Tab-separated table of C-alpha atoms and ligand atoms in Angstrom:
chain	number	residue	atom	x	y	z
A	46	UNK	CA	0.000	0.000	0.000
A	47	UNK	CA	1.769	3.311	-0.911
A	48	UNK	CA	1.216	5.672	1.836
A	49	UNK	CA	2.640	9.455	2.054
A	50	UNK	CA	5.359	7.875	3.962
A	51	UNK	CA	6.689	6.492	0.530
A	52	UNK	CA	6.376	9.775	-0.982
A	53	UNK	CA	8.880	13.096	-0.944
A	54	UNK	CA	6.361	15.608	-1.670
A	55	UNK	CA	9.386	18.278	-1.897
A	56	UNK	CA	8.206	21.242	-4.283
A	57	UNK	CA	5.270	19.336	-4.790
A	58	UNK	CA	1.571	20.867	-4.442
A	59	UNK	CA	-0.474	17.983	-2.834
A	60	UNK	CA	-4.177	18.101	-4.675
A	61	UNK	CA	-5.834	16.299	-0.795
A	62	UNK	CA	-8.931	15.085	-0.701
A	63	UNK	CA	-10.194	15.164	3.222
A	64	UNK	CA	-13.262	14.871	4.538
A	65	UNK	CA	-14.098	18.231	6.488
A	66	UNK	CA	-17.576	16.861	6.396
A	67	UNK	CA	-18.284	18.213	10.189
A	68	UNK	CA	-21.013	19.258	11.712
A	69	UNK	CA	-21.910	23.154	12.215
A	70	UNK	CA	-24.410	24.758	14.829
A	71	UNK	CA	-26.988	27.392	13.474
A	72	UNK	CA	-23.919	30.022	13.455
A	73	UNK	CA	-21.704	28.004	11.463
A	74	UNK	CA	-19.449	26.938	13.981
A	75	UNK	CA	-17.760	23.580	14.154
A	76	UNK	CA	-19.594	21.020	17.144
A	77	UNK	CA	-17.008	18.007	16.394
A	78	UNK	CA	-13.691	18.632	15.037
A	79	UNK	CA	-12.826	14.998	15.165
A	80	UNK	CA	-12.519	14.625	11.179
A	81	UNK	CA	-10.456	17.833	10.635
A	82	UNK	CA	-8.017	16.807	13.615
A	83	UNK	CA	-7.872	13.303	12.064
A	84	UNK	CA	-6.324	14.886	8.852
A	85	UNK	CA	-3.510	16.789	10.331
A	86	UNK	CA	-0.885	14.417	10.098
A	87	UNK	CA	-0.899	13.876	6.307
A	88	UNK	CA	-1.398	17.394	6.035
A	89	UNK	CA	1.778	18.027	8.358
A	90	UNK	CA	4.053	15.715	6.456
A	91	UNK	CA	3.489	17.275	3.395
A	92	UNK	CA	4.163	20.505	4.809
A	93	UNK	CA	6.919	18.877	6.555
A	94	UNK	CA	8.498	17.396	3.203
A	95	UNK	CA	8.686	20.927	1.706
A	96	UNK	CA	5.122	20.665	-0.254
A	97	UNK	CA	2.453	22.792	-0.472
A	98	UNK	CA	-1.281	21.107	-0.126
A	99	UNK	CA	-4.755	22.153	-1.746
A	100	UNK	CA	-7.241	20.745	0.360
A	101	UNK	CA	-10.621	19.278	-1.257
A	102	UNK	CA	-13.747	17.912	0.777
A	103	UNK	CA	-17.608	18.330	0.096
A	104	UNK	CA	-19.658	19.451	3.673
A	105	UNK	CA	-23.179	18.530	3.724
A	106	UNK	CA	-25.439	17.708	0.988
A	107	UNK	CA	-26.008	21.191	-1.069
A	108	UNK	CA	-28.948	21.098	-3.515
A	109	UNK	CA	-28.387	23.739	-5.641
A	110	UNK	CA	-24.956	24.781	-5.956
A	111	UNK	CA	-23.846	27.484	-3.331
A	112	UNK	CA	-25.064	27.706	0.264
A	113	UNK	CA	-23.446	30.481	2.483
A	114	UNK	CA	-24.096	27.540	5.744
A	115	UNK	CA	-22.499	24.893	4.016
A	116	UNK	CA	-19.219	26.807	2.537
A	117	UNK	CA	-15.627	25.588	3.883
A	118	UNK	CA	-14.889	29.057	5.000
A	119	UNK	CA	-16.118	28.321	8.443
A	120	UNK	CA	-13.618	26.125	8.502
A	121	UNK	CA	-10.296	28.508	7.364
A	122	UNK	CA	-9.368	29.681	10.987
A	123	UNK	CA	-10.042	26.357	12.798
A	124	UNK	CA	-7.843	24.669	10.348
A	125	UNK	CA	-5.436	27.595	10.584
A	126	UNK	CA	-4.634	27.480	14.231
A	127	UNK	CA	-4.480	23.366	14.447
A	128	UNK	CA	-2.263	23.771	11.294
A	129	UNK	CA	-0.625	26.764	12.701
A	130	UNK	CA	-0.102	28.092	9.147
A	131	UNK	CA	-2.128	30.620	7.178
A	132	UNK	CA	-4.728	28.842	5.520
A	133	UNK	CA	-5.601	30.504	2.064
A	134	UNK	CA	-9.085	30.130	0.701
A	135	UNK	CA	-10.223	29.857	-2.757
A	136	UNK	CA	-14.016	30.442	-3.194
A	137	UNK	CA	-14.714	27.953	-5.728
A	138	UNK	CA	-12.656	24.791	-6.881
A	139	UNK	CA	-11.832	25.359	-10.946
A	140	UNK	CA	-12.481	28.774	-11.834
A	141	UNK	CA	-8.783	30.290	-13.430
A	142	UNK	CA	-8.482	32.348	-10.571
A	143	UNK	CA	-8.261	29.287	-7.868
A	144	UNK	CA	-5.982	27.883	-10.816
A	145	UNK	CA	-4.243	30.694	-10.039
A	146	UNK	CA	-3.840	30.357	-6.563
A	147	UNK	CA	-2.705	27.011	-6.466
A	148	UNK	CA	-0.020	27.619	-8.904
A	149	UNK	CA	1.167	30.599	-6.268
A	150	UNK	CA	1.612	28.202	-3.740
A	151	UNK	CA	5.516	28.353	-1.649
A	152	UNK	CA	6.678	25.144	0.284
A	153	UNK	CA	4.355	25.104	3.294
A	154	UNK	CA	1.434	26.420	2.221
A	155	UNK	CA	-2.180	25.637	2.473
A	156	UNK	CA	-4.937	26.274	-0.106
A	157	UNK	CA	-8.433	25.029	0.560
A	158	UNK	CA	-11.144	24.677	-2.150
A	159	UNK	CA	-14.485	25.777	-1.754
A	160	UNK	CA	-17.123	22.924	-0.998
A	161	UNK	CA	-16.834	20.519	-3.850
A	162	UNK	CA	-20.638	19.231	-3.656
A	163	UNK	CA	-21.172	22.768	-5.101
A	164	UNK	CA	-20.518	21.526	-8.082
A	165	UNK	CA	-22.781	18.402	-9.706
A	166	UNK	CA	-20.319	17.460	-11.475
A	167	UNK	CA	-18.207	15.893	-8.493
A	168	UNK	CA	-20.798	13.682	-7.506
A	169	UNK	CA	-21.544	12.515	-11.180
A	170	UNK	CA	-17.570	12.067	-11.400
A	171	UNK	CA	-17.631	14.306	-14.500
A	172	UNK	CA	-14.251	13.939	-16.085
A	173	UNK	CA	-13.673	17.452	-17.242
A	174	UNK	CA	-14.733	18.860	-13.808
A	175	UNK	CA	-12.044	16.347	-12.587
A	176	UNK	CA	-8.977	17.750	-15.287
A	177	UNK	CA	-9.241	21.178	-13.755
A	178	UNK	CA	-8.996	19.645	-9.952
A	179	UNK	CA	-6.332	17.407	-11.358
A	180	UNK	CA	-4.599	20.766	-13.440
A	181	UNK	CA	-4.217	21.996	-9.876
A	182	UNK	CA	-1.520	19.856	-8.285
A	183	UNK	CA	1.384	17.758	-8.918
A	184	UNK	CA	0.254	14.502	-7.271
A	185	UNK	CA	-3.126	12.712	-5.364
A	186	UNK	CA	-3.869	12.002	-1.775
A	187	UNK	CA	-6.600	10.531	-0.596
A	188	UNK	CA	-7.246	10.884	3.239
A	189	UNK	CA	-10.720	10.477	2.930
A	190	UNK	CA	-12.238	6.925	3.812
A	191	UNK	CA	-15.819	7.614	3.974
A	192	UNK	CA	-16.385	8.701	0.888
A	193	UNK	CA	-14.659	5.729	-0.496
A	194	UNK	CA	-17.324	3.706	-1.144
A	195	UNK	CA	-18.289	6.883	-3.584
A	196	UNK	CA	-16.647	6.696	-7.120
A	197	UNK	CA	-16.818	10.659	-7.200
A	198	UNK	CA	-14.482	13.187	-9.116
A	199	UNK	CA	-12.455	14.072	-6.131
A	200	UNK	CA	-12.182	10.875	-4.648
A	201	UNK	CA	-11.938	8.129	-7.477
A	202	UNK	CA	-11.303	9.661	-10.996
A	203	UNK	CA	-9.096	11.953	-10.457
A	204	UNK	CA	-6.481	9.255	-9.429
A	205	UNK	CA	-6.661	8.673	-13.122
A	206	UNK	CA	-4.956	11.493	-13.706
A	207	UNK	CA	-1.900	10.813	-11.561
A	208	UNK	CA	-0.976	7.228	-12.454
A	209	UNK	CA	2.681	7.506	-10.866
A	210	UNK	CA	1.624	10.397	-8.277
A	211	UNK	CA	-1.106	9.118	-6.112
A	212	UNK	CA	-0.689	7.493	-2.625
A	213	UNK	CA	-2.750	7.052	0.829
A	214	UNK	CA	-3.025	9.648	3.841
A	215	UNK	CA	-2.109	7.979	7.101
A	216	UNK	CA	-5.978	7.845	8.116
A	217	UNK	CA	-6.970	6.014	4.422
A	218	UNK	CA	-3.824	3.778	5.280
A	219	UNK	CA	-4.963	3.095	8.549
A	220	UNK	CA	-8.906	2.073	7.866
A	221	UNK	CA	-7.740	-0.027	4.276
A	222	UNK	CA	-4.833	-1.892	6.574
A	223	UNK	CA	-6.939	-2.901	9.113
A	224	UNK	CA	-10.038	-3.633	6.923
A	225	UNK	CA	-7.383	-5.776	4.823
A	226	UNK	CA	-5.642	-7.301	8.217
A	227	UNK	CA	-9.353	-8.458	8.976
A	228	UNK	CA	-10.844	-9.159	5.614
A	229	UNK	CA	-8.407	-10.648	3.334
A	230	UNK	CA	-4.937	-11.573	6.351
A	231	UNK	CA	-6.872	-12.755	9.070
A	232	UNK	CA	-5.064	-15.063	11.479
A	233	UNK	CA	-7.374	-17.884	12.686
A	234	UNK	CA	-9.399	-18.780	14.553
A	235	UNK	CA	-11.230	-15.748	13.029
A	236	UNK	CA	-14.666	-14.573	14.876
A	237	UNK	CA	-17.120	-12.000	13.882
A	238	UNK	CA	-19.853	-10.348	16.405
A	239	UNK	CA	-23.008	-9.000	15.115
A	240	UNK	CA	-25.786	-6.929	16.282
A	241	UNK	CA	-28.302	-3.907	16.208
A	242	UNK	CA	-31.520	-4.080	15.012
A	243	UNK	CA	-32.023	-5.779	11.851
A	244	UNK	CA	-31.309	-8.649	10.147
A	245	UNK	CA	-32.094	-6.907	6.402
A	246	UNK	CA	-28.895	-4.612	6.843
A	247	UNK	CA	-26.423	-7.109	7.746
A	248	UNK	CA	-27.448	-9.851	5.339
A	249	UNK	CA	-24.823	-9.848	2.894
A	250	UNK	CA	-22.084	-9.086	5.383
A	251	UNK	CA	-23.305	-12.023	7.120
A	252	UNK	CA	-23.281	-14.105	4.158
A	253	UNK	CA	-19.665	-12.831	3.009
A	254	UNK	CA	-18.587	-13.700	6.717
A	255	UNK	CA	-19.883	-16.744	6.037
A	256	UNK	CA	-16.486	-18.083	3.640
A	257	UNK	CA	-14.483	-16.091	6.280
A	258	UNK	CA	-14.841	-16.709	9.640
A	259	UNK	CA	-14.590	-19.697	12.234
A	260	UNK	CA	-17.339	-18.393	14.514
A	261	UNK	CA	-20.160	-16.218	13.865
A	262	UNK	CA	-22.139	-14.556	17.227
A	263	UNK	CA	-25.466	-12.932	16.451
A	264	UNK	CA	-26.874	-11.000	19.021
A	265	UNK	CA	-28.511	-7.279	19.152
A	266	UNK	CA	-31.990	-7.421	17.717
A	267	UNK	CA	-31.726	-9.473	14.556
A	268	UNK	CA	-31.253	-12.869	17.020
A	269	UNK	CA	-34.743	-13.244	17.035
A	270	UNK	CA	-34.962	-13.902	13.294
A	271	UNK	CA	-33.057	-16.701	13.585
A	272	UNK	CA	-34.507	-17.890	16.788
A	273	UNK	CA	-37.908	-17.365	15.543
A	274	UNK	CA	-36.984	-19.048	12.116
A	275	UNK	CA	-35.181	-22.483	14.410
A	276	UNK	CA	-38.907	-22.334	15.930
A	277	UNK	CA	-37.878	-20.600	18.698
A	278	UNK	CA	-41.039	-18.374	21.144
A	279	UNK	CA	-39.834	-14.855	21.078
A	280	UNK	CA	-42.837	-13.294	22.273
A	281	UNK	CA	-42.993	-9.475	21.333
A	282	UNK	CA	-39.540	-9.528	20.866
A	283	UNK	CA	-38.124	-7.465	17.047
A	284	UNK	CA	-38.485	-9.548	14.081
A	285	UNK	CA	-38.221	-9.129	10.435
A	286	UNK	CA	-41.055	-11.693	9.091
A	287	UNK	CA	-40.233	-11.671	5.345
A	288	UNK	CA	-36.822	-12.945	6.460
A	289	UNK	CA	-37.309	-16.125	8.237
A	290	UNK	CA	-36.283	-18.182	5.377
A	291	UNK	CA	-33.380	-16.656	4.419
A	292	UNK	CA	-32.623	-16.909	8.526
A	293	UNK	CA	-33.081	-20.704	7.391
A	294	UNK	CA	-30.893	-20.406	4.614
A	295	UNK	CA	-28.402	-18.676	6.245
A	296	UNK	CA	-27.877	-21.402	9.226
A	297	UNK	CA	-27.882	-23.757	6.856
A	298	UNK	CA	-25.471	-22.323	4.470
A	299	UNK	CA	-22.983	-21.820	7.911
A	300	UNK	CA	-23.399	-25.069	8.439
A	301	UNK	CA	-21.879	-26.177	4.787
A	302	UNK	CA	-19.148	-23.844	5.416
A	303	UNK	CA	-18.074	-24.926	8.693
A	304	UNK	CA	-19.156	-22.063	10.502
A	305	UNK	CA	-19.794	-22.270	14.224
A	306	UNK	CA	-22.823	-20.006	14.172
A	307	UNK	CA	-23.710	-19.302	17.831
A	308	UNK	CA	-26.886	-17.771	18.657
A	309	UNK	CA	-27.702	-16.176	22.322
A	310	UNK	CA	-29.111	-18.863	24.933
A	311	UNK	CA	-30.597	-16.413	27.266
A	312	UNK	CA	-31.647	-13.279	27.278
A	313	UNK	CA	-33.170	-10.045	29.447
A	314	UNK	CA	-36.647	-9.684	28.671
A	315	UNK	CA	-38.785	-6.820	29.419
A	316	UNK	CA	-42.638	-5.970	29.631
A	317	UNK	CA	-41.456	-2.593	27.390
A	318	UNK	CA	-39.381	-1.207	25.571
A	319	UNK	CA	-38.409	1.640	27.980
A	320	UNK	CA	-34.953	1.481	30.291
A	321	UNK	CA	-37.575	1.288	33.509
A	322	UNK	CA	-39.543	-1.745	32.228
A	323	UNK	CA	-39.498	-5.105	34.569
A	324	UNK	CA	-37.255	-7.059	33.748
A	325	UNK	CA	-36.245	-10.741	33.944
A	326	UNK	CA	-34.222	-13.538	32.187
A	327	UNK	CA	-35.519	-16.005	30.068
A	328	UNK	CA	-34.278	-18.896	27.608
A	329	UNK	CA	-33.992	-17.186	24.393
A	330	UNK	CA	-36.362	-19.188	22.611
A	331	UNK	CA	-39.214	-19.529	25.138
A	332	UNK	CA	-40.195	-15.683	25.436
A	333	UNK	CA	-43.517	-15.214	26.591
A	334	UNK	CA	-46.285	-13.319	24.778
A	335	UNK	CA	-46.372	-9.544	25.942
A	336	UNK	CA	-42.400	-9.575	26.994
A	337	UNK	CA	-39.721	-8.569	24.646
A	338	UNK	CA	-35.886	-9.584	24.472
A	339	UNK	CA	-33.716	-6.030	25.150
A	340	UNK	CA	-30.011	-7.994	25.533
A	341	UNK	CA	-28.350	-10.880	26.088
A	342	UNK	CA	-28.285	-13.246	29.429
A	343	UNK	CA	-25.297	-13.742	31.244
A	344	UNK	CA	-24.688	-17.707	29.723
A	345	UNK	CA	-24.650	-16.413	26.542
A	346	UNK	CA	-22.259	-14.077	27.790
A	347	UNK	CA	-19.948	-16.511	29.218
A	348	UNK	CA	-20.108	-18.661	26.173
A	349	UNK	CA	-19.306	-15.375	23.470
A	350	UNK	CA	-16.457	-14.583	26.083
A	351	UNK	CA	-15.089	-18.114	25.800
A	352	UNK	CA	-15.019	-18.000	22.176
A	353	UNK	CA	-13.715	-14.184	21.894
A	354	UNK	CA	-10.528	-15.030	24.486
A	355	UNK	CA	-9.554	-17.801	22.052
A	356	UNK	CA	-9.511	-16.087	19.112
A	357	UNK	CA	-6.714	-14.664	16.865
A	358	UNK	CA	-9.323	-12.041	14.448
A	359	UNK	CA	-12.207	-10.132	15.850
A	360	UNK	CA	-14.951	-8.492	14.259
A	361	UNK	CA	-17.577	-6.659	15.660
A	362	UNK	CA	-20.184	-4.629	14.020
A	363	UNK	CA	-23.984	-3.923	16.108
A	364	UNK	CA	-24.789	-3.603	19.554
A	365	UNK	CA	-25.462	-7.095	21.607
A	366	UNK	CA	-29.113	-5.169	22.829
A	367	UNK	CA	-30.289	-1.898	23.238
A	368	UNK	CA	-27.406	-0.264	24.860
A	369	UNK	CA	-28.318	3.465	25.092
A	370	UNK	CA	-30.396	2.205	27.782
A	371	UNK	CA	-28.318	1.391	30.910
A	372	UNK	CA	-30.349	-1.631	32.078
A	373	UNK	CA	-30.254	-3.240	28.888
A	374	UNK	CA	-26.405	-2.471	28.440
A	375	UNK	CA	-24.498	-5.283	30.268
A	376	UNK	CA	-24.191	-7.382	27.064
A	377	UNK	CA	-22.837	-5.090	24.664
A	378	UNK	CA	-20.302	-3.884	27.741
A	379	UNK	CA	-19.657	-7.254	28.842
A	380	UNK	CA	-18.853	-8.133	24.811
A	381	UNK	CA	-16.768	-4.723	24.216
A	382	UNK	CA	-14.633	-5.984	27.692
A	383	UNK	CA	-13.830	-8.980	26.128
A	384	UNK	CA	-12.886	-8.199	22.989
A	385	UNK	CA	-10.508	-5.218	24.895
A	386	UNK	CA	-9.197	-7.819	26.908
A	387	UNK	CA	-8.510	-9.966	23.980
A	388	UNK	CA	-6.918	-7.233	22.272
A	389	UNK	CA	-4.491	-6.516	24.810
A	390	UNK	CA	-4.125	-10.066	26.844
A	391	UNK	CA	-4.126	-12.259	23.930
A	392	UNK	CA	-2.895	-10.265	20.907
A	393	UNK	CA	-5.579	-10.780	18.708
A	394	UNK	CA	-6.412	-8.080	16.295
A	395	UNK	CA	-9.621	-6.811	16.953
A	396	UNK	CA	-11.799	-4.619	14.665
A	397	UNK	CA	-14.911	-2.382	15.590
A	398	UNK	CA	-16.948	-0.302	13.518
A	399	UNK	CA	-20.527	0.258	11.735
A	400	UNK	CA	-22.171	3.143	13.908
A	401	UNK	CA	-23.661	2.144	17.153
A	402	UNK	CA	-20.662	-0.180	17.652
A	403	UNK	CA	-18.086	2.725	17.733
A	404	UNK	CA	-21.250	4.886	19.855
A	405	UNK	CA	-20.996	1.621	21.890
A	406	UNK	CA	-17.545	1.459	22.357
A	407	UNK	CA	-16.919	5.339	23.384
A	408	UNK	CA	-19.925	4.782	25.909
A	409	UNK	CA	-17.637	1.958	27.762
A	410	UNK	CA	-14.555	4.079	26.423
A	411	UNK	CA	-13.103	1.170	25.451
A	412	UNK	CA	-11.828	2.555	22.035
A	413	UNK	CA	-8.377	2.822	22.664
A	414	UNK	CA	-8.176	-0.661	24.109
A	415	UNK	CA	-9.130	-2.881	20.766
A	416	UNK	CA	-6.997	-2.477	17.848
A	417	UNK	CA	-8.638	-0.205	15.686
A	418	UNK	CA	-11.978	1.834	15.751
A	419	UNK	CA	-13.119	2.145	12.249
A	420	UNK	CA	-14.898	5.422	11.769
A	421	UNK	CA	-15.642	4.860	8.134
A	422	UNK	CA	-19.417	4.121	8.485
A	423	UNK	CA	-20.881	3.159	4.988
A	424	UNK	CA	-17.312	2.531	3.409
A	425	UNK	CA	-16.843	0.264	6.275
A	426	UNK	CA	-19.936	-1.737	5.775
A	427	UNK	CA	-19.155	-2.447	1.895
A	428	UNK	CA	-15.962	-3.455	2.673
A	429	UNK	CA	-16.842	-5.975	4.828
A	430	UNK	CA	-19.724	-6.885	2.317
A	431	UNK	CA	-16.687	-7.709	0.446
A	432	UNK	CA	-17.280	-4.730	-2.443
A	433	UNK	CA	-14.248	-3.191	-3.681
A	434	UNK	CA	-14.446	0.446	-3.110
A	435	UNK	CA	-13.758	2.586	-5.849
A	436	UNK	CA	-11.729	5.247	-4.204
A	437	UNK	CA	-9.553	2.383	-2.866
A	438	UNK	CA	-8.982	0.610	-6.063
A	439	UNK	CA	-8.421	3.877	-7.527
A	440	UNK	CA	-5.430	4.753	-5.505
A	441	UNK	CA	-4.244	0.605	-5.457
A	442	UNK	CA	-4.650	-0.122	-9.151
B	181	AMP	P1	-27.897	-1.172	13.807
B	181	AMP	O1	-27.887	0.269	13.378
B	181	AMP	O2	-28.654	-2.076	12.888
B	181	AMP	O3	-26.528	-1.678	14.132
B	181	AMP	O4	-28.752	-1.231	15.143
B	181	AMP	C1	-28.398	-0.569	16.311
B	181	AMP	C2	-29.595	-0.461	17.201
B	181	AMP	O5	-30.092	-1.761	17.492
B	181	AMP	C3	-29.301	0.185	18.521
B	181	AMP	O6	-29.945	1.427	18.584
B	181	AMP	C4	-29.880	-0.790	19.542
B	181	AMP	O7	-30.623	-0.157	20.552
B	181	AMP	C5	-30.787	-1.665	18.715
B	181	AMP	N1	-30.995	-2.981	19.325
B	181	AMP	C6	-30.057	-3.824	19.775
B	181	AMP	N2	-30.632	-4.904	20.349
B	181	AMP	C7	-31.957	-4.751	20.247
B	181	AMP	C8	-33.086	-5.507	20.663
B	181	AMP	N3	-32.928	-6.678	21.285
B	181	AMP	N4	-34.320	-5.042	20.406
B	181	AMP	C9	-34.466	-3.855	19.773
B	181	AMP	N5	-33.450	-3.083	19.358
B	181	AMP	C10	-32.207	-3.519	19.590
């Protein structure tokens, strides 16, 4: 993987696509700075090297080309005191006189575009929008992982136009190493975890896990579609209906694989779904009408913990039950514990992303105990649906 590391970007301007995509209160100041401090590294070893760097990133989803709340200025003097450079601005991203600007650019300076979605032509990946980004610069990085998944001008064809000059910012490097370390190198035995709320939006990483992994835990919501579809009671417990078969299917198709699929044994049931409801454990398959399943018993705990301290590869995407309420939270803390403890007792390479997991694990504040906290949210998921990603391949290929 060719990273900025393998690059002297001396005299060079950097054309870097981040994602700036943060979120701005009603007077257009910055709530979460989380993705522009996540950049600074690539953007300091550039600067570092002797390079200047043109920074590109959409904000929001504008509908009809400019919108004074969703313009990257807010961003110039944030950027310019974390930087600790001047930060120049250019108000739009192709006209001659940003062309201008960019080609101005000393070692050490910092140019950033105007809000690309401006434009329709980025998200259409319109290649002559894309030869005046690309006329901008000297060679591509890409530092932006969640828009990976996009094949956009700014993030997919304008590698085109550097075939020699394009490599990975250290954040891209980190989510496509560990995505690969999991997906395509993982030691064995190899186990993924699964939760949340529905079977529907984890089916195909479930079946893709399927020619992966030694053990599969389902827990979170989506159990009872499987424990329904084994003939299982679940009372009034979530269940997708029009997916019982393919919960069928899918146990049987672990089964010709190999996989140990391991469903809960008991779980907490309550009379409501509400964080005060009564509450009591039950088998997992013998829930009685007018109760509800809300997490996962402590057996089922001790048997996922079992299986998570022996293993080499962890994955684990979707809360174990609903966790943003504090009595139905002990499974998906007991679950994050182990895989931390895993992480750093055992050495196994552990994995964590998809949304509520990475909610999950900063609630515990676990994150800095597994190996790596994926915050690429849909780029993530189709990764570990096993699509290539456009803006991956672009850079790779
Ligand atoms: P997802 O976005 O599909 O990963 O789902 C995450 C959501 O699933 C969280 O908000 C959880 O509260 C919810 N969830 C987890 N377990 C259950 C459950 N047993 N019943 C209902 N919702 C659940």
């Amino acid at each position: 993987m060719k990273t900025v590391d393998e690059y002297n970007f001396a005299a060079k301007r950097a054309l870097v696509r981040v994602d700036f995509n943060v979120p701005l209160d009603d007077g257009q100041r910055i709530t979460d700075t989380t993705r522009i401090d996540a950049t600074i590294p690539t953007i300091r070893k550039i600067l570092g090297d002797g390079g200047s760097v043109i920074l590109m990133s959409h904000l929001g989803r504008p509908k009809k080309g400019h919108e004074n709340k969703l313009s990257l200025q807010h961003l110039v003097s944030y950027l310019a005191e974390k930087l600790e450079v001047r930060v120049n601005f250019a108000d739009d991203c192709i006209s001659e006189s940003t062309g201008r600007k960019a080609a101005a650019l000393k070692p050490g300076e910092v140019l950033l575009l105007e809000n690309l979605r401006f434009y329709k032509e980025e998200e259409a990946g319109d290649r002559d929008f894309t030869a005046k980004l690309a006329a901008l610069g000297d060679v591509y990085v890409n530092d932006a992982f969640g828009t990976a998944h996009r094949a956009h001008a700014s993030t997919t064809i304008l590698a085109e136009f550097f075939p020699n000059d394009k490599v990975f910012g250290y954040l891209m490097a980190g989510e496509v190493g560990s995505l690969n370390k999991v997906m395509k190198e993982a030691q064995k035995p190899f186990t993924a975890i699964l939760g949340g709320a529905k079977v529907s939006t984890k089916i195909q990483i479930i079946n893709y896990l399927l020619s992966k992994v030694d053990n599969l835990i389902i827990g979170g919501g989506m159990m009872f579609t499987f424990i329904k579809a084994m003939g299982g009671k679940v009372g009034g417990s979530m269940v997708e209906e029009d997916l019982l078969e393919l919960a069928k299917n899918t146990i049987e198709g672990a089964k010709s694989f190999g996989v140990n699929l391991i469903l809960p044994t008991d779980v907490m049931i309550a009379n409501a779904f509400a964080n005060d409801a009564e509450k009591k454990l039950c088998a997992s398959d013998k829930i009685p009408d007018g109760w509800m399943g809300l997490d996962i018993g402590p057996e089922s705990i001790t048997e996922f913990r079992k299986i998570i301290k022996s293993s080499k590869t962890i994955l684990w995407n979707g809360p174990m039950g609903v966790f943003e309420m504090d009595n139905f939270a002990t499974g998906t803390r007991d679950i994050a514990l182990a895989i931390a403890t895993a992480s750093s007792e055992t050495g196994a390479f552990s994995l964590v992303g998809g949304g509520d997991s990475v909610a999950a694990i900063n609630k515990f504040k676990l994150a800095d105990k597994v190996s790596y906290v994926s915050t690429g949210g849909g780029a993530m998921l189709e990764f570990i649906e096993g699509k290539t990603l456009p803006g991956v391949a672009a850079i790779e290929g």
